[in-house]
PDB file of C-alpha atoms in Angstrom:
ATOM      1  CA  UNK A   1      17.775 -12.073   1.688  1.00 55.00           C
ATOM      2  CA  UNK A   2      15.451 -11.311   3.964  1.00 80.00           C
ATOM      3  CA  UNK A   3      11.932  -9.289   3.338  1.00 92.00           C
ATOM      4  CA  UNK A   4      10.330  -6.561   5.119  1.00 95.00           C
ATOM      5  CA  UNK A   5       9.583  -8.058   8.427  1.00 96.00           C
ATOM      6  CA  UNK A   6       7.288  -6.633  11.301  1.00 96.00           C
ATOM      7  CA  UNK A   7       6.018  -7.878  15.018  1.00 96.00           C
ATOM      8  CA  UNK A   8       4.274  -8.776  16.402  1.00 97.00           C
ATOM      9  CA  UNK A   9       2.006 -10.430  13.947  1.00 95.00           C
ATOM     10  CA  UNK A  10      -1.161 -10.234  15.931  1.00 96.00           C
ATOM     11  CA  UNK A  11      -1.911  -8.050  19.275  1.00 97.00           C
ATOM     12  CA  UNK A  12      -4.658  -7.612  20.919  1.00 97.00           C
ATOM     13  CA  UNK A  13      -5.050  -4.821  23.920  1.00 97.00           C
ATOM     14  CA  UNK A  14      -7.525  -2.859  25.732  1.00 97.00           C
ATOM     15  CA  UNK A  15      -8.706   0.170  25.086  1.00 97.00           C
ATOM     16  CA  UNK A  16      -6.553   3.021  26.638  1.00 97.00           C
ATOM     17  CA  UNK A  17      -3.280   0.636  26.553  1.00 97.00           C
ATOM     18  CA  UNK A  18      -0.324   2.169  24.417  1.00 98.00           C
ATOM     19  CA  UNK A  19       0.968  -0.130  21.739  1.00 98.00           C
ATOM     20  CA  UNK A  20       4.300  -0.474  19.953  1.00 98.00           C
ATOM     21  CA  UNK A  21       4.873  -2.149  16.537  1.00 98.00           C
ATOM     22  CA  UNK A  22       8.192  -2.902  14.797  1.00 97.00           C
ATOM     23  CA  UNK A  23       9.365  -3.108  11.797  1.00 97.00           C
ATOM     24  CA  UNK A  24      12.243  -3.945  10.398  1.00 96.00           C
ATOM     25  CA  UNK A  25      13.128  -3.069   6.380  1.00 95.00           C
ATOM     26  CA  UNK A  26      15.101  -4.596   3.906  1.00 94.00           C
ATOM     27  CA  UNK A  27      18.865  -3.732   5.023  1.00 91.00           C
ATOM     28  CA  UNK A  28      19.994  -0.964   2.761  1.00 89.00           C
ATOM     29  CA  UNK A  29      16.326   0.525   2.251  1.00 91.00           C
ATOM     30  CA  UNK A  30      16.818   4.286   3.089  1.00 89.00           C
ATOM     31  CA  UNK A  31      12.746   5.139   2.607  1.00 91.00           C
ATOM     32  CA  UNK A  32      10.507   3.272   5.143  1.00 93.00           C
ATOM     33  CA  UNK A  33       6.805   3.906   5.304  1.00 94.00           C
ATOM     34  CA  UNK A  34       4.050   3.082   7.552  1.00 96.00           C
ATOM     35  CA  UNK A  35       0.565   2.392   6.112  1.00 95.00           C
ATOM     36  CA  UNK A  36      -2.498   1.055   8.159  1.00 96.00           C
ATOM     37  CA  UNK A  37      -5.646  -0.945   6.690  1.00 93.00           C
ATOM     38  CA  UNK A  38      -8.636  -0.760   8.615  1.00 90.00           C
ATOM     39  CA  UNK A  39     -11.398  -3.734   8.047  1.00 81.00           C
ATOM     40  CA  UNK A  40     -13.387  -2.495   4.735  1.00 75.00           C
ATOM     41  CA  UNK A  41     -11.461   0.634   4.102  1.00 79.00           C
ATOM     42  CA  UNK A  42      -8.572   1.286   1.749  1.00 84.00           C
ATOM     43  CA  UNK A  43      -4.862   1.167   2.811  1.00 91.00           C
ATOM     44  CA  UNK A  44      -3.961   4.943   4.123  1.00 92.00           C
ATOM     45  CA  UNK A  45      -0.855   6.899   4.460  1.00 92.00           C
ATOM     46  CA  UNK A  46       0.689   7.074   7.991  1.00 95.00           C
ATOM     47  CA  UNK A  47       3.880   8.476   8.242  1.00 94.00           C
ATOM     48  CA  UNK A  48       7.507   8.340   6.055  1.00 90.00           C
ATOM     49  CA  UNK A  49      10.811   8.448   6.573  1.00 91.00           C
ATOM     50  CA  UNK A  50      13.790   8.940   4.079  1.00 87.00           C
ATOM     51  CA  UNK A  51      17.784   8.880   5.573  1.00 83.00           C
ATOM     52  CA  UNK A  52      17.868  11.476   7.734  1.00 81.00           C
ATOM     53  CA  UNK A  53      15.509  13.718   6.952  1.00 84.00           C
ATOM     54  CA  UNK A  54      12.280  14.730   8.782  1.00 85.00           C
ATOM     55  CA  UNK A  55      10.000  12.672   8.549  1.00 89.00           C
ATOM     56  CA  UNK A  56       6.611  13.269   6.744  1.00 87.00           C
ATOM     57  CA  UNK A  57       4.137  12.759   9.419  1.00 90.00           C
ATOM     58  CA  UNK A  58       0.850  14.048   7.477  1.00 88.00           C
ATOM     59  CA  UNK A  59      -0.906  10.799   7.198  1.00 91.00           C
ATOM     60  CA  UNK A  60      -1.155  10.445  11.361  1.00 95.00           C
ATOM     61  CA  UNK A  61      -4.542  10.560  12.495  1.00 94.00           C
ATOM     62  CA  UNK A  62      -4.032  11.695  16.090  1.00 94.00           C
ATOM     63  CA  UNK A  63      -1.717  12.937  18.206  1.00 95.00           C
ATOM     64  CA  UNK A  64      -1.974   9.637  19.690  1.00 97.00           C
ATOM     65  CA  UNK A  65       0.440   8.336  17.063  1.00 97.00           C
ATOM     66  CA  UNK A  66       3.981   8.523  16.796  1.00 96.00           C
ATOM     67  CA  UNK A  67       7.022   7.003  15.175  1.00 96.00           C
ATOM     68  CA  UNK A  68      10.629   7.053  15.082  1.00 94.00           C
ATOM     69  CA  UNK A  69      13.258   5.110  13.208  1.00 94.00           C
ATOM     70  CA  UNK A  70      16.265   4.237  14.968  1.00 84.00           C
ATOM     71  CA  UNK A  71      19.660   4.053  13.154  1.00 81.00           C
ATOM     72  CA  UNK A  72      18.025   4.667   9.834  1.00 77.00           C
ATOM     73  CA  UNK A  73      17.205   1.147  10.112  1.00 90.00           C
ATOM     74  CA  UNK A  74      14.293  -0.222  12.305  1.00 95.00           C
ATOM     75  CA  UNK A  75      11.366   1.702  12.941  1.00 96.00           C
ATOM     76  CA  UNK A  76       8.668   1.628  15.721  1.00 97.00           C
ATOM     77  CA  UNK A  77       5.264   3.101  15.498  1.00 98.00           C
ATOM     78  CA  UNK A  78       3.555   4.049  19.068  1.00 98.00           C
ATOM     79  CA  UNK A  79      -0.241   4.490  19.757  1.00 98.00           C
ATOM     80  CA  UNK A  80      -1.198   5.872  22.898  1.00 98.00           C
ATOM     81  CA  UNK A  81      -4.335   5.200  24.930  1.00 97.00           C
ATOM     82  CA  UNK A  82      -5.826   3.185  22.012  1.00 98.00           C
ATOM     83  CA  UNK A  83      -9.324   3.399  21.003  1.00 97.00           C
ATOM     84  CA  UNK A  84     -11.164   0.590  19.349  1.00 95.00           C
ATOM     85  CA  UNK A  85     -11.357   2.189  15.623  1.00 94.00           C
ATOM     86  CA  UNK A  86      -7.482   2.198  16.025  1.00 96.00           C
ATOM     87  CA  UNK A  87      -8.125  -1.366  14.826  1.00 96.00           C
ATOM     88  CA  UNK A  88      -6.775  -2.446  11.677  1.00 96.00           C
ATOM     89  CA  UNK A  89      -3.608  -4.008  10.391  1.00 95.00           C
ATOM     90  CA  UNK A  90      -0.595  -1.831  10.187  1.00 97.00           C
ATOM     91  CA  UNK A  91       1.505  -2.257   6.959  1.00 95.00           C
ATOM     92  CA  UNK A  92       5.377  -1.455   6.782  1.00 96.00           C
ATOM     93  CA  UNK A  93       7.137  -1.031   3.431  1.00 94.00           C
ATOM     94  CA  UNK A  94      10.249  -0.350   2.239  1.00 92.00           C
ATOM     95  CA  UNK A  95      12.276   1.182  -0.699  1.00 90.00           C
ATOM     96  CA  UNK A  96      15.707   1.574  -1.974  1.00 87.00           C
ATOM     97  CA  UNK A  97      15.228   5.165  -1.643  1.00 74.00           C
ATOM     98  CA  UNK A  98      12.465   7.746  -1.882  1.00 64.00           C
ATOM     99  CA  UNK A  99      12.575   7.581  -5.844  1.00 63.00           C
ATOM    100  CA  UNK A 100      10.819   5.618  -8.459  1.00 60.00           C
ATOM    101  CA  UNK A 101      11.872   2.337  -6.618  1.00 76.00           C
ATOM    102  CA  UNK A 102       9.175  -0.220  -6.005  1.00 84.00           C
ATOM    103  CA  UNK A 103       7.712  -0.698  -2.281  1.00 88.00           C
ATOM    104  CA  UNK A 104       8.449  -3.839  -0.531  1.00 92.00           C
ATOM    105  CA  UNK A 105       5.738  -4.826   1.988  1.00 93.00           C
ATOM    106  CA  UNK A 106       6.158  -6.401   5.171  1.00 95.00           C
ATOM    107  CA  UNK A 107       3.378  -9.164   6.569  1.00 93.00           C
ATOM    108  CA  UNK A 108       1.592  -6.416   8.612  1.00 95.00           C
ATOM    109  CA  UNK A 109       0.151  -6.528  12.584  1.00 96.00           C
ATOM    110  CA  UNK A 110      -3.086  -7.085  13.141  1.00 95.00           C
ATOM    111  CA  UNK A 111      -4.126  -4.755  16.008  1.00 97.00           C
ATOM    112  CA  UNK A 112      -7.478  -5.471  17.490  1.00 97.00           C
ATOM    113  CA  UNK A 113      -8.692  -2.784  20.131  1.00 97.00           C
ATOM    114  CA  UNK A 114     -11.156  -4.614  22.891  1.00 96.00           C
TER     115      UNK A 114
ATOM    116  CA  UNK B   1     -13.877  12.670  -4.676  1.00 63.00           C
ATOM    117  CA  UNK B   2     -11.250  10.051  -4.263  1.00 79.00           C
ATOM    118  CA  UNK B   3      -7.955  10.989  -5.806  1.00 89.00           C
ATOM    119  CA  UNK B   4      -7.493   7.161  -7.057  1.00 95.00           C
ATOM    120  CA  UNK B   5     -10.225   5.796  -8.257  1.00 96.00           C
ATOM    121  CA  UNK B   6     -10.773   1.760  -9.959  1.00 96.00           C
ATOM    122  CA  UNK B   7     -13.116  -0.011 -11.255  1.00 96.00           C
ATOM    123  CA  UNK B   8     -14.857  -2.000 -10.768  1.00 97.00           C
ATOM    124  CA  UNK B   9     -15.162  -2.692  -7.236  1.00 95.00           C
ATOM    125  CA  UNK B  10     -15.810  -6.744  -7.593  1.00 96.00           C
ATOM    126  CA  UNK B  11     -14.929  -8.179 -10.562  1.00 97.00           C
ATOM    127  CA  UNK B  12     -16.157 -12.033 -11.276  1.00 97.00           C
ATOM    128  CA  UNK B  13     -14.839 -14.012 -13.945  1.00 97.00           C
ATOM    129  CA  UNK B  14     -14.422 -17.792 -15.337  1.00 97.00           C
ATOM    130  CA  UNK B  15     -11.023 -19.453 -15.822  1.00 97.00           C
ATOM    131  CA  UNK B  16      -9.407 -18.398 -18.644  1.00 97.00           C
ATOM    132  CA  UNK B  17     -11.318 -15.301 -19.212  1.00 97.00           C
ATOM    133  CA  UNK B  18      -9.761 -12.010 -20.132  1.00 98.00           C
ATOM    134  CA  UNK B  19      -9.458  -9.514 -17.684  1.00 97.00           C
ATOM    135  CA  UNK B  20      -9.000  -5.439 -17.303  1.00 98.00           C
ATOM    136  CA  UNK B  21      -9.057  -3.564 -14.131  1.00 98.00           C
ATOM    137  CA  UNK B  22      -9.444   0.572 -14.420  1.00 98.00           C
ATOM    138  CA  UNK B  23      -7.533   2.946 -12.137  1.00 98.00           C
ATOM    139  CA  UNK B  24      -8.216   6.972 -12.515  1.00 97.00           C
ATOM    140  CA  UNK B  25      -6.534   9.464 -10.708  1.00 96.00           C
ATOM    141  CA  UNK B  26      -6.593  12.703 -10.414  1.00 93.00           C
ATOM    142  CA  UNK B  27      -3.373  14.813  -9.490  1.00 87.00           C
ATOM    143  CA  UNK B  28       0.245  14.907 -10.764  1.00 87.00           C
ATOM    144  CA  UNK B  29       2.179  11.838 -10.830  1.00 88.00           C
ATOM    145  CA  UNK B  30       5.454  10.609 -10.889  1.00 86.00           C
ATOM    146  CA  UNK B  31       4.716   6.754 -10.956  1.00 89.00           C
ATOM    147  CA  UNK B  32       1.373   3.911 -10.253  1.00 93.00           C
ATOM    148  CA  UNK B  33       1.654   1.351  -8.887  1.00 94.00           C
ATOM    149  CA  UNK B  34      -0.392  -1.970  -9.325  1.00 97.00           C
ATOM    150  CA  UNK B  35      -0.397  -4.249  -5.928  1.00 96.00           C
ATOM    151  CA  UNK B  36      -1.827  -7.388  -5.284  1.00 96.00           C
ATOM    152  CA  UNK B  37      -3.240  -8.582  -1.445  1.00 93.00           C
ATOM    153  CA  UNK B  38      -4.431 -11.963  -1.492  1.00 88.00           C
ATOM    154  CA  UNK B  39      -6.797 -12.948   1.347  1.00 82.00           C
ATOM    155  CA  UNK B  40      -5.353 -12.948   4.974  1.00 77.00           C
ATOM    156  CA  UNK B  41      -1.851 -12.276   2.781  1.00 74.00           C
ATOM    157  CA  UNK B  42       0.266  -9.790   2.432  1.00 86.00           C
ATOM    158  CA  UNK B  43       0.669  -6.976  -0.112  1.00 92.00           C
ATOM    159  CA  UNK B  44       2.933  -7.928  -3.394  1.00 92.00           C
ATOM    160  CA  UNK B  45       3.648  -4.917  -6.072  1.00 91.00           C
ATOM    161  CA  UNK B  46       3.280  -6.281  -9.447  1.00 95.00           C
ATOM    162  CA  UNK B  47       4.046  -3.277 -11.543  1.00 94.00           C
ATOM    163  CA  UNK B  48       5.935  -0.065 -10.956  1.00 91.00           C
ATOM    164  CA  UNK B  49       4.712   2.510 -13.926  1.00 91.00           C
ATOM    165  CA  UNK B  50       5.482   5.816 -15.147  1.00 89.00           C
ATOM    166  CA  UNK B  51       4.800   5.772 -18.889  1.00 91.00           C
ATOM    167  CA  UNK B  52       3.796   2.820 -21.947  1.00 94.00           C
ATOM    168  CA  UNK B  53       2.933  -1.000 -20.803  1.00 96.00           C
ATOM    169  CA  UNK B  54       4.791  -3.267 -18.861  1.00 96.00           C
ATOM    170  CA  UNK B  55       4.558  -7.029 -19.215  1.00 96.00           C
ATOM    171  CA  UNK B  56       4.984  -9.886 -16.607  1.00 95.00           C
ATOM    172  CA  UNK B  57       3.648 -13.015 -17.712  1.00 96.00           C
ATOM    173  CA  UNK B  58       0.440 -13.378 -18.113  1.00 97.00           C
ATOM    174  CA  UNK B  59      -0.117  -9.664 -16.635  1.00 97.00           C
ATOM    175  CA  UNK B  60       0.007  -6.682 -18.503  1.00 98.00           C
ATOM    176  CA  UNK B  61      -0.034  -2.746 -16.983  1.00 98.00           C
ATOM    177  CA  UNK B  62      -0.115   0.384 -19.146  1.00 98.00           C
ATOM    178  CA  UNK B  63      -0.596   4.122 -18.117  1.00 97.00           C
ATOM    179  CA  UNK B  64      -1.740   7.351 -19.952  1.00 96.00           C
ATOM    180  CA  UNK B  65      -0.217  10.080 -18.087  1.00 92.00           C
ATOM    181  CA  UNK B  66      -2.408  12.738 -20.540  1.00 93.00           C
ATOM    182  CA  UNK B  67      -5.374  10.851 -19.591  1.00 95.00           C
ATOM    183  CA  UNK B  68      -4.380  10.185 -15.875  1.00 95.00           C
ATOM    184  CA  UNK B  69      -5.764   6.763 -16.346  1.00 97.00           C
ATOM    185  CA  UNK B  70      -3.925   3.203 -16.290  1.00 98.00           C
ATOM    186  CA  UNK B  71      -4.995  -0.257 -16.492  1.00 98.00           C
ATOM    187  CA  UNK B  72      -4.226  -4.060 -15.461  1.00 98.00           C
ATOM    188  CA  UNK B  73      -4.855  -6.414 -17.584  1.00 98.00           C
ATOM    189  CA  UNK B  74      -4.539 -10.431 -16.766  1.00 98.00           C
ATOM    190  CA  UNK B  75      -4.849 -12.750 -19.857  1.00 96.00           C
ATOM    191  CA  UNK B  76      -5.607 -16.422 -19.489  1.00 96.00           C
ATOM    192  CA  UNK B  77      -7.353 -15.813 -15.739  1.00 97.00           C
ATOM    193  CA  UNK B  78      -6.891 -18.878 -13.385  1.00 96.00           C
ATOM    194  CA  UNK B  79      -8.091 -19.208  -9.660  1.00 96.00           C
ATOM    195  CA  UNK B  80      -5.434 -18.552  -8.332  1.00 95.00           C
ATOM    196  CA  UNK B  81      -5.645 -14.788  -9.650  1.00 96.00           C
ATOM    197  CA  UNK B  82      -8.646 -14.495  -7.362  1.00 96.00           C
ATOM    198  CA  UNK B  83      -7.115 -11.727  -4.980  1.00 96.00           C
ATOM    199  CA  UNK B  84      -7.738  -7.651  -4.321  1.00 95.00           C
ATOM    200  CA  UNK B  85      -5.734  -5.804  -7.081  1.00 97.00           C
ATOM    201  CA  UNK B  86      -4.752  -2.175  -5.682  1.00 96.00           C
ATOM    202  CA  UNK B  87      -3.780   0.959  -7.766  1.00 97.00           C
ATOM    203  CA  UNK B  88      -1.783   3.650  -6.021  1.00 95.00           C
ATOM    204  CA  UNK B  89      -0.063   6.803  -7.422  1.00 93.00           C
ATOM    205  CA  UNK B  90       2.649   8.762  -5.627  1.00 87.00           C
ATOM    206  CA  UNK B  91       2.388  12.088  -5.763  1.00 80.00           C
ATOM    207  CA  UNK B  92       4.667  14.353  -8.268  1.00 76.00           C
ATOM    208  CA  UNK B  93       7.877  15.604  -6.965  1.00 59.00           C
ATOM    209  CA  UNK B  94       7.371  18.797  -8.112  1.00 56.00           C
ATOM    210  CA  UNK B  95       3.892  18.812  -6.202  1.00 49.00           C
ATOM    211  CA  UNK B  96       4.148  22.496  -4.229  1.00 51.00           C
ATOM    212  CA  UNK B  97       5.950  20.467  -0.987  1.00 48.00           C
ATOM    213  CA  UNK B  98       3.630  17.534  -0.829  1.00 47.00           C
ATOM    214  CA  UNK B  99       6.012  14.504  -0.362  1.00 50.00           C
ATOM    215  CA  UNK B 100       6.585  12.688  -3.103  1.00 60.00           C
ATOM    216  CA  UNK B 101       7.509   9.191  -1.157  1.00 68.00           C
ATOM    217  CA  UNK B 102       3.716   8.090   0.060  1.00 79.00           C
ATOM    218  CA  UNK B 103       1.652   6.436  -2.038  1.00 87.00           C
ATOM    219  CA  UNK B 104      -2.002   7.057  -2.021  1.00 90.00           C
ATOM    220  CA  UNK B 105      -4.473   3.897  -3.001  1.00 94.00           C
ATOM    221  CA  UNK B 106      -7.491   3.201  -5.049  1.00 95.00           C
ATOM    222  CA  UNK B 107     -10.177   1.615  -2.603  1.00 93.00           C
ATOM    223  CA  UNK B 108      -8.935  -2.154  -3.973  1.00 95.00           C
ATOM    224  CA  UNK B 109     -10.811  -4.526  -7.149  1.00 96.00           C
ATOM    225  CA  UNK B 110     -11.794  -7.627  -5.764  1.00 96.00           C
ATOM    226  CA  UNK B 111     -11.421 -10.138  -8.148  1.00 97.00           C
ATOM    227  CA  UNK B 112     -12.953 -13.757  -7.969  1.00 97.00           C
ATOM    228  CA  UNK B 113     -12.184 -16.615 -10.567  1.00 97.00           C
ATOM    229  CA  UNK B 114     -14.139 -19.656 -11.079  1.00 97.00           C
ATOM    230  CA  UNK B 115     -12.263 -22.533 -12.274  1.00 95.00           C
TER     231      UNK B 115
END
């Protein structure tokens, strides 16, 4: 019974690099959601996905971000030409569906922009 | 204005003291959550609320929906309940189109406890 899991843990990259970070939800979760936490600051909104719906991307903060979830399982999200307050740690959580079901969080990555 | 608001920000106590954290919000809801982060650790949901109290061990959540205002409560406080307690609501389903499956967080209570 595995959790919510996500990689890498840690990643560091230059400024400008693109970045991709996985995460894989519990098997059978159709709601996935992708949160970030920036050092000092709240956790924010990023982007959601339910089945096979469209996505709710309002929470993105720049066109620089995207995501996509493959299969209606695992989900990468994609930051182009990273800037240094892209730095934070990027939280993955999943539900049973979009309802009242409790969030399950994954570990996080720890992006650091040099 | 924040839309999910707690107090108070830091929160010290002494073992076995009583404790209550405040979360206020300020749109419609269809359920609150109360989260736990302990340092360089991940995020752990303790309570999933949409109306009365709910009990697990020695924590306790309740939730006015009139007053848009819930509360965590941890009885008997040990160390090991030192950790950043996080509120977040998720938006009503009727809420004109706004999804209803993100969550949107209180800024975090920091809590400390001295043995």
């Amino acid at each position: 019974g595995a959790g919510v899991s996500q990689s890498p843990s840690n990643k560091v990259t230059e400024k400008g690099k693109d970045v991709e970070l996985r995460c894989d939800p519990i098997s059978g979760h159709t709601a996935l959601y992708w949160y970030r936490q920036s050092l000092g600051q709240g956790l924010e909104f990023l982007i959601y996905f339910q089945g096979n719906s469209a996505p709710d991307k309002s929470g993105l903060p720049s066109d620089r971000f995207s995501a996509e979830r493959t299969g209606g399982s695992v989900s990468t999200l994609t930051i182009q030409r990273t800037q240094q307050e892209d730095s934070a740690v990027y939280l993955c959580a999943s539900s049973l569906t979009q309802s009242n079901y409790e969030q399950y969080f994954g570990p996080g990555t720890r992006l650091t922009v040099t | 204005k924040n839309e999910v608001e707690q107090s108070p920000q830091n929160l010290t106590a002494q073992e076995g003291e009583f404790i209550t954290i405040n979360c206020s919000y300020s749109v419609g809801i269809s359920a609150l959550h109360w989260l736990q982060q302990h340092p360089g650790g991940g995020i752990v949901s303790l309570f999933m609320l949409s109306s009365g109290k709910k009990k697990h061990g020695r924590l306790i959540a309740t939730i006015n929906i009139q007053e848009k205002h819930s509360s965590l409560h941890i009885t008997a406080s040990h160390p090991r309940d030192s950790a950043v307690y996080i509120c977040a609501v998720r938006p009503n389903f009727n809420a004109g189109g706004t999804s209803y499956g993100k969550l949107t967080f209180g800024q975090g209570t920091i809590l400390t406890v001295h043995p």
